[in-house]
PDB file of C-alpha atoms in Angstrom:
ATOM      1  CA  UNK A   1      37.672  10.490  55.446  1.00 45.00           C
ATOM      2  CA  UNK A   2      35.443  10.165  52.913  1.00 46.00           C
ATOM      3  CA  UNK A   3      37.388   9.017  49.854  1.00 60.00           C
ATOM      4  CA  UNK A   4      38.721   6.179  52.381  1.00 71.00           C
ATOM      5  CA  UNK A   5      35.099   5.067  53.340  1.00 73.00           C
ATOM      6  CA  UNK A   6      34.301   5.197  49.658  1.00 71.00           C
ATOM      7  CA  UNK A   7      37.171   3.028  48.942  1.00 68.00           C
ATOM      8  CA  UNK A   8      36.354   0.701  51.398  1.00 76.00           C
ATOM      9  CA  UNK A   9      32.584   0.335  50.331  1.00 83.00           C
ATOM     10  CA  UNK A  10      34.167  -0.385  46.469  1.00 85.00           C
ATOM     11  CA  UNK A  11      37.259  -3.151  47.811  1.00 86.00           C
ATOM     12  CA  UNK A  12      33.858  -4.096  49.565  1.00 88.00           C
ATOM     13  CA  UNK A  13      32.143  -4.648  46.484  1.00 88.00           C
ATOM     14  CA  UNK A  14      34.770  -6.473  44.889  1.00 89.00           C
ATOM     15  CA  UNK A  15      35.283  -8.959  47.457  1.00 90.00           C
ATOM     16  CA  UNK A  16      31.694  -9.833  47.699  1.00 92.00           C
ATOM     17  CA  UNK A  17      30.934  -9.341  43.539  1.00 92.00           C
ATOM     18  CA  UNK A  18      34.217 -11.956  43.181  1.00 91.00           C
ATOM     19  CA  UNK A  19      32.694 -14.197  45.537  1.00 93.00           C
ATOM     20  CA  UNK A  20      29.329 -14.139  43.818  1.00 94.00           C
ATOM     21  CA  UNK A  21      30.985 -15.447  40.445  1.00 93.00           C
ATOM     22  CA  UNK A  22      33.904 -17.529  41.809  1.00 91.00           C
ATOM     23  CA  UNK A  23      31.747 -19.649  43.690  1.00 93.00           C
ATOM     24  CA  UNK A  24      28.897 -20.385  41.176  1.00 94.00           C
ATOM     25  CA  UNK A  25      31.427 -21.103  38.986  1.00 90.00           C
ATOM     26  CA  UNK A  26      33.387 -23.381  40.706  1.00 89.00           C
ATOM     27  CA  UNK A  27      30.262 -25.618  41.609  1.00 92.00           C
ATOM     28  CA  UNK A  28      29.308 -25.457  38.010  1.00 92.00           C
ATOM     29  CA  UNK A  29      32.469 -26.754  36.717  1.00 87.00           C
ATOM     30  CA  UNK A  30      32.509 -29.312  39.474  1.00 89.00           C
ATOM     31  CA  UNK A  31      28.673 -30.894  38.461  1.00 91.00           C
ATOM     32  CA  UNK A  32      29.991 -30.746  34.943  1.00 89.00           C
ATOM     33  CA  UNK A  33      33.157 -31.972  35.119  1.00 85.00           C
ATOM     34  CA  UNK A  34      31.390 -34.432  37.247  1.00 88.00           C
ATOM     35  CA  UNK A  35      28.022 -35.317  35.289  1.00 89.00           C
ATOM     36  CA  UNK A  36      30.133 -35.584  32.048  1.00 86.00           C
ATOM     37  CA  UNK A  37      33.117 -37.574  33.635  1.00 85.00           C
ATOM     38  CA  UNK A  38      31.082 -40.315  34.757  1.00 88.00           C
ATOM     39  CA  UNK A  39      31.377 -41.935  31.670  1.00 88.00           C
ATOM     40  CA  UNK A  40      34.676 -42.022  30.935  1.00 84.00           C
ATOM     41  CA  UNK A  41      35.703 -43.129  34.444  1.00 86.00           C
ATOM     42  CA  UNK A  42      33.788 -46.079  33.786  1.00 89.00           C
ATOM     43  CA  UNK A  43      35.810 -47.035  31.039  1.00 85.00           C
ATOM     44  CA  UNK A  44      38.854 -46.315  33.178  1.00 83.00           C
ATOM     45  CA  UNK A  45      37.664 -48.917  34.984  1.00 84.00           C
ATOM     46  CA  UNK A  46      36.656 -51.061  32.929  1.00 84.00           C
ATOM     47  CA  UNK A  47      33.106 -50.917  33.459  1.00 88.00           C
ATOM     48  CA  UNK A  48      33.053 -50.736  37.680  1.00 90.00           C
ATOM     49  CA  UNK A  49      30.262 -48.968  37.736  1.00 92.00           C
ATOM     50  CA  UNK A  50      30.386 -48.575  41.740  1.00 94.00           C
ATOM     51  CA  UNK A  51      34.020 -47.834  41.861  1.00 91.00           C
ATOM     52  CA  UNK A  52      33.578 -45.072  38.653  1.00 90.00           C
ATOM     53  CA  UNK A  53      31.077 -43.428  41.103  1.00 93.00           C
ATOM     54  CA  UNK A  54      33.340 -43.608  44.148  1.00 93.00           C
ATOM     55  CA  UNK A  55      36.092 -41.891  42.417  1.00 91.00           C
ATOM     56  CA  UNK A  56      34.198 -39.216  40.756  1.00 91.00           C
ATOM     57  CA  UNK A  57      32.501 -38.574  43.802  1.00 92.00           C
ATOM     58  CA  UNK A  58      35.957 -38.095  45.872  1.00 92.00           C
ATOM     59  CA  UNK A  59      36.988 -36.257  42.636  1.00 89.00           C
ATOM     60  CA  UNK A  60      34.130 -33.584  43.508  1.00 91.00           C
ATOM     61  CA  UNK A  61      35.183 -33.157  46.859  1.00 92.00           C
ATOM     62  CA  UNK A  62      38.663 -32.695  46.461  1.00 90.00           C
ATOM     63  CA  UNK A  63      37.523 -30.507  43.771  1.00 89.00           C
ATOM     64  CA  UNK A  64      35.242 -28.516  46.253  1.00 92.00           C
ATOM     65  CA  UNK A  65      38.400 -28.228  48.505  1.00 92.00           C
ATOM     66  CA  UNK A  66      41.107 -27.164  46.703  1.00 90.00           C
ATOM     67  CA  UNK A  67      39.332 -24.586  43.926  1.00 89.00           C
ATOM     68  CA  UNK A  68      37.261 -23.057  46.686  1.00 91.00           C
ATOM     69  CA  UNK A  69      40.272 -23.146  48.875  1.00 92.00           C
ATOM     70  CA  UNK A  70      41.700 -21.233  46.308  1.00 90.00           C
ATOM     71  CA  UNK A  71      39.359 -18.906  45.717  1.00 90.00           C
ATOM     72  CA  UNK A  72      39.153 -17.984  49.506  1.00 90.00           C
ATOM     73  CA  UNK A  73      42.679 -17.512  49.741  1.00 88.00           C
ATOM     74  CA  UNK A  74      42.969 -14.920  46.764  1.00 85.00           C
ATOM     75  CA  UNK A  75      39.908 -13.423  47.813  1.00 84.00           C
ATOM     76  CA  UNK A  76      42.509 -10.208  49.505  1.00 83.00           C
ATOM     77  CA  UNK A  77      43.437  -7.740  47.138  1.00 77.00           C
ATOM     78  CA  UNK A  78      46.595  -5.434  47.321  1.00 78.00           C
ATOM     79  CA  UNK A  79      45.545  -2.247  46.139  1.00 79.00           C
ATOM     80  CA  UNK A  80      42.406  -0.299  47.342  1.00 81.00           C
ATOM     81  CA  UNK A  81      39.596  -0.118  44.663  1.00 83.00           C
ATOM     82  CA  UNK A  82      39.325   3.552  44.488  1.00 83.00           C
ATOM     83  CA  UNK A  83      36.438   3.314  41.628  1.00 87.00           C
ATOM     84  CA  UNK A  84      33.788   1.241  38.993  1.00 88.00           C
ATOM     85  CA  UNK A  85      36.764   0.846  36.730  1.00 90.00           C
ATOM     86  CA  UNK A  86      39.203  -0.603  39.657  1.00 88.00           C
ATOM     87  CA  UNK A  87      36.520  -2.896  40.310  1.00 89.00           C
ATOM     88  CA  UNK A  88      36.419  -4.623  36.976  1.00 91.00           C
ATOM     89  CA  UNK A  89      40.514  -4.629  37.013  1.00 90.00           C
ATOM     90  CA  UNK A  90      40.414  -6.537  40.276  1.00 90.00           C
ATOM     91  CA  UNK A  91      37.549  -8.754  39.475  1.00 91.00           C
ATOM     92  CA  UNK A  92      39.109  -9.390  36.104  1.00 92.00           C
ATOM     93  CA  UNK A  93      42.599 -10.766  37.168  1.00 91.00           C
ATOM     94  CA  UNK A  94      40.870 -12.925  40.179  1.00 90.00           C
ATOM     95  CA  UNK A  95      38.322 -14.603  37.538  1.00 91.00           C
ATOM     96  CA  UNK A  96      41.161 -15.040  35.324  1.00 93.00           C
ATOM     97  CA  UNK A  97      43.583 -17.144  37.293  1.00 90.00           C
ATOM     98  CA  UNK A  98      40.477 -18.514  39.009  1.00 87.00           C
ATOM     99  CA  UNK A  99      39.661 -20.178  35.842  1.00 90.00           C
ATOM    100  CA  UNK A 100      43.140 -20.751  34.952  1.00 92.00           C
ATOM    101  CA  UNK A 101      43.567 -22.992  37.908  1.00 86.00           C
ATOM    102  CA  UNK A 102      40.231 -24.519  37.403  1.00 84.00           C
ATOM    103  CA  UNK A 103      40.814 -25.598  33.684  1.00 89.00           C
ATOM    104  CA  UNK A 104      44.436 -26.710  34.586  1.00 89.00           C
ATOM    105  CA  UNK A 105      43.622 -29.097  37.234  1.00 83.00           C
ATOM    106  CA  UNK A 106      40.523 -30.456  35.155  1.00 83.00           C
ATOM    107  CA  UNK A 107      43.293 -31.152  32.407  1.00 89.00           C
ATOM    108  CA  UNK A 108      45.305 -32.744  34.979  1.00 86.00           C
ATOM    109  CA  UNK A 109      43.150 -35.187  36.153  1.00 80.00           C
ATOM    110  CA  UNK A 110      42.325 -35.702  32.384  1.00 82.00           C
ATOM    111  CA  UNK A 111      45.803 -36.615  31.312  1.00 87.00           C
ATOM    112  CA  UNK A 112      46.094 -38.903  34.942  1.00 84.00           C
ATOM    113  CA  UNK A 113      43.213 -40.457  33.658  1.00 80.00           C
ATOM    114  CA  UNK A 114      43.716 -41.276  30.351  1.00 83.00           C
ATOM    115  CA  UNK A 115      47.432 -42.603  31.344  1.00 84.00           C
ATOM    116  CA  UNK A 116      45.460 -45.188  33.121  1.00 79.00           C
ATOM    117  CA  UNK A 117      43.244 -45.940  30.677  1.00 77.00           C
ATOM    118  CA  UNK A 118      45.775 -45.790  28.251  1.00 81.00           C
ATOM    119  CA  UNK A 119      47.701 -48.659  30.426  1.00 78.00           C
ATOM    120  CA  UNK A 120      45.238 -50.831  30.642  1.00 73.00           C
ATOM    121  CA  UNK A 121      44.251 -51.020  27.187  1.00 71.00           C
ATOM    122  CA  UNK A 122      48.152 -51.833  26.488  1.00 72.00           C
ATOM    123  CA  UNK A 123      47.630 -54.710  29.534  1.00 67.00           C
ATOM    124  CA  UNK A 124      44.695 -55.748  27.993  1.00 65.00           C
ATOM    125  CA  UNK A 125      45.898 -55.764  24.261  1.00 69.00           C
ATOM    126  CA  UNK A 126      49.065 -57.327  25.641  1.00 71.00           C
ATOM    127  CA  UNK A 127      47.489 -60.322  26.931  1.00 67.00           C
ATOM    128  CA  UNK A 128      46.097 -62.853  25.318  1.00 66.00           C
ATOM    129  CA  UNK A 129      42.404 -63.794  24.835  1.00 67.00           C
ATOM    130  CA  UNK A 130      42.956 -67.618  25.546  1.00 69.00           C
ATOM    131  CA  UNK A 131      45.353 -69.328  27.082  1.00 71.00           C
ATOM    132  CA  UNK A 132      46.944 -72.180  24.965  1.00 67.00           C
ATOM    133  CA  UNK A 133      45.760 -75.449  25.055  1.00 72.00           C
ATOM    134  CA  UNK A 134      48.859 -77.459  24.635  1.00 69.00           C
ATOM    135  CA  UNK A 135      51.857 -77.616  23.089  1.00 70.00           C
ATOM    136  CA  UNK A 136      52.343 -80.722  19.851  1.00 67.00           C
ATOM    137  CA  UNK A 137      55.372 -82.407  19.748  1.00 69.00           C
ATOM    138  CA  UNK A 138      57.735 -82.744  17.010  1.00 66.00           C
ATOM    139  CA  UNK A 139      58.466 -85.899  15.299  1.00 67.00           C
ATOM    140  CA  UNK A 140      62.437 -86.615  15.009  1.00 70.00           C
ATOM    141  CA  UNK A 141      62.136 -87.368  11.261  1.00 71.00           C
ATOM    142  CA  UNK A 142      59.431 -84.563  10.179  1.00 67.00           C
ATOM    143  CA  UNK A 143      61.152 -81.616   9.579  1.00 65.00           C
ATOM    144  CA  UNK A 144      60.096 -78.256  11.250  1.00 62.00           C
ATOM    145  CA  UNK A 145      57.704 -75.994   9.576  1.00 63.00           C
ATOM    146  CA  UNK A 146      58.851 -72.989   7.630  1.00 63.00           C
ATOM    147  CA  UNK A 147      62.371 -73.777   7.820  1.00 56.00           C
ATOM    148  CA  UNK A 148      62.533 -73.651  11.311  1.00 53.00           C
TER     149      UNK A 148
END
């Protein structure tokens, strides 16, 4: 019955070494991700500063929700951790795809961004900067300019 309670005391360890990173992390990436996004999201839209903080700050918390969501649910491991080395295995595949998932849904509210951005820049390029003021009308002996 020892080796078991050993085992325990190390899957133990894991869980609680895991959590200790995972967390940390995931509010680090969060204030960054939300310090350094401020800007851009302003420019999104189109200088609302107000709005740009709205967003970002509903960003953060469906950050919050879903990464540490995340990390809570992959917090069980499948195998025992027998020993030091087990440990490291464990912690290293759960940090992994914790960051995986962390960097992939940062780019994907990057790219959702940008294709905003992106669309109103083409709205904006598209129309134009003054409306016209009238149109002149065409004497029926002048001929039309440039051959039309």
């Amino acid at each position: 019955m020892f080796k078991s309670e050993e085992a325990m005391s190390m899957t133990v360890t894991t869980y609680l070494i895991y959590l200790l990173i995972a967390v940390p992390l995931t509010v680090w990436v969060a204030r960054t991700l939300s310090h350094n996004g401020r800007i851009f999201l302003v420019d999104v839209f189109h200088g609302n500063e107000d709005f740009a903080d709205a967003v970002n700050r509903l960003l953060v918390v469906g950050f919050y929700l879903v990464n540490l969501g995340f990390v809570t649910l992959f917090l069980r491991a499948d195998k025992v951790v027998v020993d030091t080395r087990g440990v490291f295995e464990q912690l290293s595949v759960k940090l992994g795809i914790v960051m995986l998932v962390l960097g992939v849904l940062h780019l994907g509210n990057v790219w959702i961004f940008n294709m905003i951005r992106n669309r109103s820049q083409l709205t904006a390029m598209t129309t134009p900067p003054v409306a016209p003021n009238q149109v002149l009308p065409v004497a029926d002996n002048q001929p039309m300019p440039y051959g039309y």
